[in-house]
mmCIF file of C-alpha atoms in Angstrom:
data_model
loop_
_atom_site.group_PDB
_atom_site.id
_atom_site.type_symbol
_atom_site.label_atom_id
_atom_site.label_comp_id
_atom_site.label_asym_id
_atom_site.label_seq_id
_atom_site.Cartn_x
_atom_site.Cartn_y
_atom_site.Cartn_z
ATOM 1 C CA UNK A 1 0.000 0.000 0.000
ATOM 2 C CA UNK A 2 1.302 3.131 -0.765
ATOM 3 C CA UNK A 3 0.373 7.083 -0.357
ATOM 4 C CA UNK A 4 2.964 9.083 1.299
ATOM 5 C CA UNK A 5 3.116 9.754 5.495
ATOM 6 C CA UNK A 6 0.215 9.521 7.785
ATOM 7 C CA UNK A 7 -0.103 10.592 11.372
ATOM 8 C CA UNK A 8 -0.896 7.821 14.005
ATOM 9 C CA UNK A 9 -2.651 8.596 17.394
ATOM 10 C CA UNK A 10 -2.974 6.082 19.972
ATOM 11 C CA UNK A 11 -5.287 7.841 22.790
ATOM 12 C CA UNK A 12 -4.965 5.872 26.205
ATOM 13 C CA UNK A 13 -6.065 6.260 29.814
ATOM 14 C CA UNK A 14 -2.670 8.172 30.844
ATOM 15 C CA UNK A 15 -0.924 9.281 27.450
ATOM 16 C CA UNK A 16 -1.360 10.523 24.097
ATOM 17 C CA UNK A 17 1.047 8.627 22.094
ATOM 18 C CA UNK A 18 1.702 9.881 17.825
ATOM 19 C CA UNK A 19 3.634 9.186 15.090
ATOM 20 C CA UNK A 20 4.322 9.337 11.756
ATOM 21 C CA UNK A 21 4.715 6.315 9.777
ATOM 22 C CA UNK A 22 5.365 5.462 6.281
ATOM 23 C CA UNK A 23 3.713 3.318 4.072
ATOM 24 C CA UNK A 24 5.491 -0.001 5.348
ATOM 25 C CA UNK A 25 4.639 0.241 9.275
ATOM 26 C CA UNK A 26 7.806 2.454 10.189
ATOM 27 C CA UNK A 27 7.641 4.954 12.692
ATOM 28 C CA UNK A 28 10.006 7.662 11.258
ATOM 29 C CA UNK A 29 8.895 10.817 14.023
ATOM 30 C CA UNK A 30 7.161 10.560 17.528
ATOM 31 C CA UNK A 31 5.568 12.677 20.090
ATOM 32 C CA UNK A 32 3.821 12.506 23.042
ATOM 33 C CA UNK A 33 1.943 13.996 25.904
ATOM 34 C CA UNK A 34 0.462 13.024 29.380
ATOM 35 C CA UNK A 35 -3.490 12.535 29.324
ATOM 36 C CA UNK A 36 -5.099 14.927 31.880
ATOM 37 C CA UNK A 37 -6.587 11.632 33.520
ATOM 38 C CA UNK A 38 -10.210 11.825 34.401
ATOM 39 C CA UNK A 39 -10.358 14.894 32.969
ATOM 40 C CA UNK A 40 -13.923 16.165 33.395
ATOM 41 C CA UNK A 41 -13.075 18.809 29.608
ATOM 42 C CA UNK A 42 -13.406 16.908 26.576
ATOM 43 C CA UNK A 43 -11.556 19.872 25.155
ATOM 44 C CA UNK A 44 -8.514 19.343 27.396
ATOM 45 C CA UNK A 45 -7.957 15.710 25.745
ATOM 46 C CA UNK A 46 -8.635 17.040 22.475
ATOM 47 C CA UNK A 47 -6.336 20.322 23.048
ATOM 48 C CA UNK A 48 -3.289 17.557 23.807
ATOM 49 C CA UNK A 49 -4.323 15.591 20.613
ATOM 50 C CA UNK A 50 -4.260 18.948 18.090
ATOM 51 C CA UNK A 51 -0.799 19.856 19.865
ATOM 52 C CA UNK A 52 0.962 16.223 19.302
ATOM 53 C CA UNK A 53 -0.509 15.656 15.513
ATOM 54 C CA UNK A 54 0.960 19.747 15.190
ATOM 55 C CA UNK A 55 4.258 18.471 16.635
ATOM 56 C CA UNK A 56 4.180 15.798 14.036
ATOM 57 C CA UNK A 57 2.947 17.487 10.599
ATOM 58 C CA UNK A 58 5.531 20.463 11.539
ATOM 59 C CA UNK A 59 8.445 17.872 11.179
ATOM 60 C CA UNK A 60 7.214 15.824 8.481
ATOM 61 C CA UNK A 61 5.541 18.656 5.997
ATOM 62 C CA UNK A 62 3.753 18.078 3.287
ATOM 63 C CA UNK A 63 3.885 14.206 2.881
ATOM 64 C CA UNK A 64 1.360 14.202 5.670
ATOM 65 C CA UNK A 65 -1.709 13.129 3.909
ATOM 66 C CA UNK A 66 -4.006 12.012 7.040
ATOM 67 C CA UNK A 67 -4.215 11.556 10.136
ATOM 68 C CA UNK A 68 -5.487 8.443 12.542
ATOM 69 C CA UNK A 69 -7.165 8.778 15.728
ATOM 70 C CA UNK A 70 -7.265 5.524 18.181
ATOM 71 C CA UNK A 71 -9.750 6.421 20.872
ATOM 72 C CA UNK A 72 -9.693 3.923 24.162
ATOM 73 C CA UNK A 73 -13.757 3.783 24.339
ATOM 74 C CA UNK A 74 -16.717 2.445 22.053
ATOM 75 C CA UNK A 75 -16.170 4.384 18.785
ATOM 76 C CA UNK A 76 -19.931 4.517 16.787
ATOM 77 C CA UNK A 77 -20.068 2.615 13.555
ATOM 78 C CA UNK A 78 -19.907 6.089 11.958
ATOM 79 C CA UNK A 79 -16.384 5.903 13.016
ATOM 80 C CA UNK A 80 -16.776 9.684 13.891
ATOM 81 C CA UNK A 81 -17.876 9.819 17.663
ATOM 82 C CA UNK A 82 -16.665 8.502 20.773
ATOM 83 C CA UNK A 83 -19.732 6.817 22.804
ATOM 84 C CA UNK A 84 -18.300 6.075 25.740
ATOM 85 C CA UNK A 85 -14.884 6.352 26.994
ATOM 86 C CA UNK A 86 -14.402 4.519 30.510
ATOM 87 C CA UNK A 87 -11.103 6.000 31.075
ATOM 88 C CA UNK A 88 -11.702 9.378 29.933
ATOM 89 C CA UNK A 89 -14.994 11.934 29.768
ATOM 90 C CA UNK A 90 -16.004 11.344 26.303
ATOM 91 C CA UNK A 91 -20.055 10.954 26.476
ATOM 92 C CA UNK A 92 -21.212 10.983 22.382
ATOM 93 C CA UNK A 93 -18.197 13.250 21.821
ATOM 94 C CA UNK A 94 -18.125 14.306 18.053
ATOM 95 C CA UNK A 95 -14.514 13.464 17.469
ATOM 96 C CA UNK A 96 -13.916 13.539 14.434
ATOM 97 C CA UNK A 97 -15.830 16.420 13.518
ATOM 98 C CA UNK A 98 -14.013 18.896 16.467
ATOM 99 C CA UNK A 99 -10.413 17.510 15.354
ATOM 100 C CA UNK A 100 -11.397 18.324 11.801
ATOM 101 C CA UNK A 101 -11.798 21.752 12.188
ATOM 102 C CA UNK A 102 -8.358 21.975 13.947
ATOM 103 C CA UNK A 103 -6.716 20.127 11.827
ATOM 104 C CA UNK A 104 -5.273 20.223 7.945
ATOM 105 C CA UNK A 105 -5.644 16.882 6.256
ATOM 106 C CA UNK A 106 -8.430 13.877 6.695
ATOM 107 C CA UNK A 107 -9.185 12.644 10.140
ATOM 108 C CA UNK A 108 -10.127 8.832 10.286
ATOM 109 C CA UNK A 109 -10.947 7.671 13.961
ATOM 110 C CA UNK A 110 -11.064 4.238 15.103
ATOM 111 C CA UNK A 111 -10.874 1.968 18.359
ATOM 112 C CA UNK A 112 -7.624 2.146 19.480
ATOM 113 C CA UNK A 113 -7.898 -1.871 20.015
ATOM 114 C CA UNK A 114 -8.847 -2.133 16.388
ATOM 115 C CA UNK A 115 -6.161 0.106 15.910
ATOM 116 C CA UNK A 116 -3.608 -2.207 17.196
ATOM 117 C CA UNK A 117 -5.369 -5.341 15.589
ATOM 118 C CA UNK A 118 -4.912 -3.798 12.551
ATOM 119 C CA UNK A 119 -1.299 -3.342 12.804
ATOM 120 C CA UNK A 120 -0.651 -6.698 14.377
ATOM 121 C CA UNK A 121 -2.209 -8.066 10.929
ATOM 122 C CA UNK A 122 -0.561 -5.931 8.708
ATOM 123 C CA UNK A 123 2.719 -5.871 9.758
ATOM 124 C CA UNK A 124 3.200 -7.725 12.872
ATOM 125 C CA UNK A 125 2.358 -11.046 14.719
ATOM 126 C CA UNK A 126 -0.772 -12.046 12.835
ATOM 127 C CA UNK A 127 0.479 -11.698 9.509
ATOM 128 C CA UNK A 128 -0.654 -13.914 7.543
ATOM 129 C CA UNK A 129 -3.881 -15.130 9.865
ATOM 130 C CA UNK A 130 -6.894 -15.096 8.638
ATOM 131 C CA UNK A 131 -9.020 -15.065 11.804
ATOM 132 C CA UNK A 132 -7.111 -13.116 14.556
ATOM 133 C CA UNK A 133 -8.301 -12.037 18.284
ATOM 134 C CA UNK A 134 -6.083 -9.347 19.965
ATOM 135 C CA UNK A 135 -6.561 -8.276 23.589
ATOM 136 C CA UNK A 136 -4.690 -5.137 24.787
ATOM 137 C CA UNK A 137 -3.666 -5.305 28.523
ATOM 138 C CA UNK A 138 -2.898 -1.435 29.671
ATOM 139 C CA UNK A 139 -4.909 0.332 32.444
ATOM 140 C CA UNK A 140 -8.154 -1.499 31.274
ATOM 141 C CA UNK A 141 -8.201 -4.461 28.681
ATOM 142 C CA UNK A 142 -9.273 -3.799 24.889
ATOM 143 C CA UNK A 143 -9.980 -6.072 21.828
ATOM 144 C CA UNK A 144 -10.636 -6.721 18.230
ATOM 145 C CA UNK A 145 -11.047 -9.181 15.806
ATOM 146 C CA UNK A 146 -10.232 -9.371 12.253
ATOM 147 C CA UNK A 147 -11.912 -12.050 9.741
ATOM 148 C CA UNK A 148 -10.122 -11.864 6.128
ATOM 149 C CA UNK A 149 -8.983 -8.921 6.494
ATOM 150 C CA UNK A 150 -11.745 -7.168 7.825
ATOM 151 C CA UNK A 151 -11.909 -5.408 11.263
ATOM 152 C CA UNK A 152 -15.474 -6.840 12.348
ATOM 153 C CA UNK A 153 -16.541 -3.730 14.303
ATOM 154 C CA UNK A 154 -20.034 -5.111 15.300
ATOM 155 C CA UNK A 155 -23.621 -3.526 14.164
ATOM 156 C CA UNK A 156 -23.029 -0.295 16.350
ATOM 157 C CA UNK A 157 -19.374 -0.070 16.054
ATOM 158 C CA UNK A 158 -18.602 -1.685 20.052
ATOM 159 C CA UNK A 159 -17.466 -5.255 18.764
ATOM 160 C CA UNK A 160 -14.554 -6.268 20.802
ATOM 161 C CA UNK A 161 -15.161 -4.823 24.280
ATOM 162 C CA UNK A 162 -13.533 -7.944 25.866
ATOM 163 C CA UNK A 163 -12.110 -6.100 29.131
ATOM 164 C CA UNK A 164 -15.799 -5.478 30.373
ATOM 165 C CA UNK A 165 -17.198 -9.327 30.122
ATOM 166 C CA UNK A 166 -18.092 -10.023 33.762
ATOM 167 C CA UNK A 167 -15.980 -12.928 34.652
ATOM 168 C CA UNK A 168 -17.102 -12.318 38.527
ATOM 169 C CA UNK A 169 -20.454 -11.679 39.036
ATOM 170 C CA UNK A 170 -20.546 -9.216 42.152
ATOM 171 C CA UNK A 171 -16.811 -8.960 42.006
ATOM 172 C CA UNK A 172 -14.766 -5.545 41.771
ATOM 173 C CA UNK A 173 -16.571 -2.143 40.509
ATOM 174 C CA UNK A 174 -15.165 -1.201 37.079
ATOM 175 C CA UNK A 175 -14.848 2.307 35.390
ATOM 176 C CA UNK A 176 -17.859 1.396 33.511
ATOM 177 C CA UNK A 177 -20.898 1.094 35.990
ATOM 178 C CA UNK A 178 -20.544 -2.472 36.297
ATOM 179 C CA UNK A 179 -19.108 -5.347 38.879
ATOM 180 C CA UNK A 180 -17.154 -8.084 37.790
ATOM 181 C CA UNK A 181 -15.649 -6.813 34.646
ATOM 182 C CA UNK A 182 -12.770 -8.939 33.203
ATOM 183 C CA UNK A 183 -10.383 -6.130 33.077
ATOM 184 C CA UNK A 184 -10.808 -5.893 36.620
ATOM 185 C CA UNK A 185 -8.972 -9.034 37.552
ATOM 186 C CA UNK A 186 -6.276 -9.678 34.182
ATOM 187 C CA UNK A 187 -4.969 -5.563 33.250
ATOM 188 C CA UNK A 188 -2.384 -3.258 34.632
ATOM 189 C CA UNK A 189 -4.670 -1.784 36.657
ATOM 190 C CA UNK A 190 -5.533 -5.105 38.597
ATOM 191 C CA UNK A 191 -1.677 -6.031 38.643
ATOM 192 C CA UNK A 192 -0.488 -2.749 40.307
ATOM 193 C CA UNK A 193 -3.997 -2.507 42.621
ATOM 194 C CA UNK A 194 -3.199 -6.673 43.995
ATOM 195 C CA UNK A 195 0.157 -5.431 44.706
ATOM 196 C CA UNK A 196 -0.459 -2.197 46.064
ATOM 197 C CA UNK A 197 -3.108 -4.131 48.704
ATOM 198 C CA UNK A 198 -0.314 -6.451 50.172
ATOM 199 C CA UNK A 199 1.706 -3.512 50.777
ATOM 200 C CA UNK A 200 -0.820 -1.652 52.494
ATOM 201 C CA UNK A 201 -1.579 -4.329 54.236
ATOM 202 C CA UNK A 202 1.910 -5.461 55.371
ATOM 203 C CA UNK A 203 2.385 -8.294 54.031
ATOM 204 C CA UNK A 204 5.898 -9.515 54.384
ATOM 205 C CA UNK A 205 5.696 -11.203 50.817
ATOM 206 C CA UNK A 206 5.634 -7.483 49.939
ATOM 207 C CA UNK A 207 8.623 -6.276 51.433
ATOM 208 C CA UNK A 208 11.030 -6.172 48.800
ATOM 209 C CA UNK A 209 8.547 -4.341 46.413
ATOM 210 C CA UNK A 210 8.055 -2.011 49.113
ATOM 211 C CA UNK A 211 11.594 -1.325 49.371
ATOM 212 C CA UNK A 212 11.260 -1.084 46.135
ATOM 213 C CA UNK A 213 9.366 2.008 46.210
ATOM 214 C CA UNK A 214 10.267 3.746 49.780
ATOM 215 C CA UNK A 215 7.868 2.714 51.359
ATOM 216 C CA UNK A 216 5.722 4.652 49.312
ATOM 217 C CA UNK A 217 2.948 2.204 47.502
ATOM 218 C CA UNK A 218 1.197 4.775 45.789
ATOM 219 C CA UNK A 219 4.243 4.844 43.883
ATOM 220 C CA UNK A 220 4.431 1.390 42.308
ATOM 221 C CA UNK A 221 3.567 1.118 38.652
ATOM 222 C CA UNK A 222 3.089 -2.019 36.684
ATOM 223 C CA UNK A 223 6.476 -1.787 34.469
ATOM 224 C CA UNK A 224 8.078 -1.753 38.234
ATOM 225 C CA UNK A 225 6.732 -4.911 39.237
ATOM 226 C CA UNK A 226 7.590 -6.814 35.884
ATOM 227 C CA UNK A 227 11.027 -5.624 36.150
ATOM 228 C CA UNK A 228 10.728 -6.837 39.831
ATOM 229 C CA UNK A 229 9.451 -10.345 38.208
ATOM 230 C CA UNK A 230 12.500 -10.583 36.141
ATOM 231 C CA UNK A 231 15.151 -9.903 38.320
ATOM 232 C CA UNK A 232 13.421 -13.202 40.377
ATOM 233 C CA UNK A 233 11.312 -11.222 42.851
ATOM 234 C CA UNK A 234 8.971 -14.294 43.741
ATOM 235 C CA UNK A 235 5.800 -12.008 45.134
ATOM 236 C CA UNK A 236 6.321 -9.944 41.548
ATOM 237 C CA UNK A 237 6.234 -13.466 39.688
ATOM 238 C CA UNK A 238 3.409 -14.369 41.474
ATOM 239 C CA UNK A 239 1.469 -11.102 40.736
ATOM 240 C CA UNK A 240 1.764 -11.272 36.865
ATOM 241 C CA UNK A 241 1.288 -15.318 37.061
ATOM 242 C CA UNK A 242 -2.635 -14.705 38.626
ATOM 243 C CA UNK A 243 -2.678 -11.733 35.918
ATOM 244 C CA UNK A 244 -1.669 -14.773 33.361
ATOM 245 C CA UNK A 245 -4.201 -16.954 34.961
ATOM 246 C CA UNK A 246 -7.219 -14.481 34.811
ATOM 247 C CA UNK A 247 -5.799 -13.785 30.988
ATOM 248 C CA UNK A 248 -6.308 -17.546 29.524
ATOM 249 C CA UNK A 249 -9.822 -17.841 31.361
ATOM 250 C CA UNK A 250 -10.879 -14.731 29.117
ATOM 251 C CA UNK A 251 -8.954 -16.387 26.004
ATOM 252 C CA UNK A 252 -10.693 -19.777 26.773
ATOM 253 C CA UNK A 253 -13.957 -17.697 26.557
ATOM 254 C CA UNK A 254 -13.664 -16.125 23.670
ATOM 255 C CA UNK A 255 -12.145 -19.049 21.836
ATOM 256 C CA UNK A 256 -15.238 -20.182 22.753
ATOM 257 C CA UNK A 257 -17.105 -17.768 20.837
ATOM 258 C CA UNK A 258 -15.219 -16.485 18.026
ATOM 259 C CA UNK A 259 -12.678 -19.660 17.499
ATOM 260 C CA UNK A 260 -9.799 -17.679 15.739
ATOM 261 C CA UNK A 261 -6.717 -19.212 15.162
ATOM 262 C CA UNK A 262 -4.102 -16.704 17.038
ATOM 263 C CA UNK A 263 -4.572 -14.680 19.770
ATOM 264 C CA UNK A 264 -2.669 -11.621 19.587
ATOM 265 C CA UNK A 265 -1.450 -10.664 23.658
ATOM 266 C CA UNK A 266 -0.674 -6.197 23.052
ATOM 267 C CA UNK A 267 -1.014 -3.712 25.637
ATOM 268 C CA UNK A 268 1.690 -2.307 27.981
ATOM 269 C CA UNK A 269 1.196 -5.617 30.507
ATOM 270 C CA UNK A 270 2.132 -7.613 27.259
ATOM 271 C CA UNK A 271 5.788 -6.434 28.171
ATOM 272 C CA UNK A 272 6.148 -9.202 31.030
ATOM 273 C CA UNK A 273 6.422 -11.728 28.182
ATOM 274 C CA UNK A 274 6.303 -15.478 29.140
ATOM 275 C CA UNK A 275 5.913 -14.447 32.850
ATOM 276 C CA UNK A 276 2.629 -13.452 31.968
ATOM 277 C CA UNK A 277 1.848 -15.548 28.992
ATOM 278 C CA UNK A 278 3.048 -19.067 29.850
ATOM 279 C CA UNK A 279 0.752 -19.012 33.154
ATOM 280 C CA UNK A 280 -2.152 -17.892 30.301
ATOM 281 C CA UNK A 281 -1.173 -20.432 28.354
ATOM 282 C CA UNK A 282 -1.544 -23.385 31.197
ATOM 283 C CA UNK A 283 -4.749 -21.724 31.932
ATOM 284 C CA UNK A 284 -6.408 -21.898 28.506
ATOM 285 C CA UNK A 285 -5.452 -25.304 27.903
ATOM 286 C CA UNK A 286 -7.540 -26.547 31.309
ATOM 287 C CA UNK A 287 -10.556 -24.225 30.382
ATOM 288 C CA UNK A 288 -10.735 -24.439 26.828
ATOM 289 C CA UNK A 289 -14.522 -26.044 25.687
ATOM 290 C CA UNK A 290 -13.577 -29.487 23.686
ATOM 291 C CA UNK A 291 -9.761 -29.394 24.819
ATOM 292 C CA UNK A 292 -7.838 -32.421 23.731
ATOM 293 C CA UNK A 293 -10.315 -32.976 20.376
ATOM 294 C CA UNK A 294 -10.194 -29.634 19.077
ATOM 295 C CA UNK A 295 -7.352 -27.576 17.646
ATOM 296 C CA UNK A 296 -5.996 -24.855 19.681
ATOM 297 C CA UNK A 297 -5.409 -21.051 19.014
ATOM 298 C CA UNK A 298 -2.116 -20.204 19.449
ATOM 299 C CA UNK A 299 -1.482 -17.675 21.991
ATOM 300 C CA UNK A 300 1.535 -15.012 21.149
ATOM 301 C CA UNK A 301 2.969 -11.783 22.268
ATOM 302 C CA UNK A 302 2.483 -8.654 19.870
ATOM 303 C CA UNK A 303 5.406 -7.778 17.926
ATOM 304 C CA UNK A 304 5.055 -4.083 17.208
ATOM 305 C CA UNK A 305 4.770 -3.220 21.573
ATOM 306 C CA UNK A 306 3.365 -0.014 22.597
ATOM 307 C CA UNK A 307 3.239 1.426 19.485
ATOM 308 C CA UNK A 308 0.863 -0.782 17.710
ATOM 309 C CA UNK A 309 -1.871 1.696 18.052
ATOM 310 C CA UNK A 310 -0.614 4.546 16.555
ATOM 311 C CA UNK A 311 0.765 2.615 13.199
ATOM 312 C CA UNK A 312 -2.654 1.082 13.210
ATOM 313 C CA UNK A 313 -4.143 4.348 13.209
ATOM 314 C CA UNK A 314 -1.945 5.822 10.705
ATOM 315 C CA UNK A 315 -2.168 2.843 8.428
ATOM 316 C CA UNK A 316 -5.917 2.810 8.258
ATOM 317 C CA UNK A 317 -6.206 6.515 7.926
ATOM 318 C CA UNK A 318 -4.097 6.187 5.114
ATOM 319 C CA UNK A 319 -6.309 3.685 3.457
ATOM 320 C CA UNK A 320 -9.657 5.523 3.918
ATOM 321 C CA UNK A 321 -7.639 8.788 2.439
ATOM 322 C CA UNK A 322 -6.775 6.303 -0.195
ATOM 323 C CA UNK A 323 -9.839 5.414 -0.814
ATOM 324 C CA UNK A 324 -11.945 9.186 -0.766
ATOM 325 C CA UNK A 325 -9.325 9.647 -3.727
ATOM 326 C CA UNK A 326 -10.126 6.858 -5.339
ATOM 327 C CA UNK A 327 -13.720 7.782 -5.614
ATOM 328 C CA UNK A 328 -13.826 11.194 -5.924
ATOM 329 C CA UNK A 329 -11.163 10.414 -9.008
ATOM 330 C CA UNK A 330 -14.104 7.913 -10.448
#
């Protein structure tokens, strides 16, 4: 695929992440900002996004011929507004629309999950798969699925809100309104909160991680405790194994329902590597429906880390501008 430079934006619960990336996947500029979190102004989030694709299109010029928006919330079919953003205070938020007054050249917005997926496929771990399931594992859990090259986005646009399947009914409150949700027991949110509670609480298992930090538990993030896990911390190891354990019930689920034959393991979390997905591995194998006469999904890390979002973005933003030209030219 070809058509010059596009701008990638991968919006997440804590950062606003862009690039600029060429036509094969390659990230040739970056940028980034802190989200305000739980900022109650949509405009704040959106005043960080104009500023980092400004940062971008300055340094890259005119080859910029679109931009991509990954949004972390349930983006409409329309692909234009954000329904509902757990993380952040988008309520029917006309993205696309508000960013394209702001900004020079097409605006295509997508899930930031799909986003990733896309990327994954294209250039990454599921090339070459023609059913794929990714889940992203960052302060909450995303998904997607692709069939033949198709993001399947779902009648309203939601399709692939894995993280907020209630594994637990009655279990922990989630951002959304609901109990239970899956994201609550297998992202880096439930990692660093499970820690941060046997610290609090004094557990000596904790010690060294509270050493770790000064004493200071409000201070412990979830890259601490994998690095922790790797160095042989056993309480660390321990932490990201139950992560790994709540990970391949969710996989056995959805294998369940959507059979693919990869999943696709993204999302900051994803970093832990086998500490986190050998323990999901284990635990999809003893859940999976029809185990032992059935053939099993592979389970593997992404390939393109952290940045998966934002050349997902960029690639399919290049596509759609590919495509108005196309038909305007017809």
């Amino acid at each position: 695929m070809s058509g010059g430079l596009s701008v990638g934006i991968d919006i997440g619960g804590t950062k606003v992440a862009g690039g600029v990336v060429d036509p094969d996947g390659l990230v040739v500029a970056r940028a980034r900002r802190d989200t305000p979190h739980r900022s109650t102004s949509p405009s704040v989030v959106e005043d960080t996004i104009v500023d980092v694709v400004a940062e971008l299109i300055d340094e890259a010029g005119d080859d910029v011929v679109a931009v991509g928006i990954g949004a972390a919330g349930f983006v409409a079919a329309d692909r234009a507004t954000v329904v509902f953003a757990p993380h952040l205070s988008w309520r029917d938020e006309p993205l696309e629309a508000n960013l394209q007054r702001r900004v020079p050249v097409p605006i295509s917005v997508d899930n930031d999950a799909n986003a990733a997926a896309w990327a994954e496929w294209r250039f990454g771990a599921a090339q070459g798969h023609s059913h794929v399931v990714m889940v992203n594992l960052g302060t909450g859990i995303g998904g997607a699925m692709i069939l033949d090259g198709q993001i399947m986005r779902g009648r309203y646009g939601i399709a692939g809100e894995f993280g907020h399947m209630q594994v637990v009914p009655g279990g922990q409150r989630c951002e959304c309104g609901n109990k239970g949700c899956w994201e609550q027991y297998a992202s880096g949110n439930a990692l660093v909160r499970e820690a941060r509670s046997m610290m609090t609480a004094g557990s000596p298992m904790a010690s060294d991680l509270l050493d770790l930090v000064g004493g200071d538990p409000s201070s412990l993030t979830g890259p601490m405790i994998t690095e922790a896990a790797r160095d042989g911390d056993a309480t660390a190891t321990e932490l990201l194994g139950e992560i790994g354990q709540w990970l391949g019930i969710g996989i056995a689920n959805l294998a369940a329902a959507f059979d693919p034959g990869v999943f696709v393991i993204g999302g900051g979390v994803s970093a832990a590597g086998d500490l986190l997905l050998e323990p999901a591995r284990a635990t999809f194998r003893r859940h999976l429906t029809g185990r032992g006469y059935r053939p099993e999904a592979r389970i593997v890390a992404a390939a393109l880390g952290n940045e998966a979002g934002l050349i997902g973005a960029a690639d399919l933003a290049r596509r759609d501008a590919l495509e108005r030209a196309a038909a305007e030219g017809a």
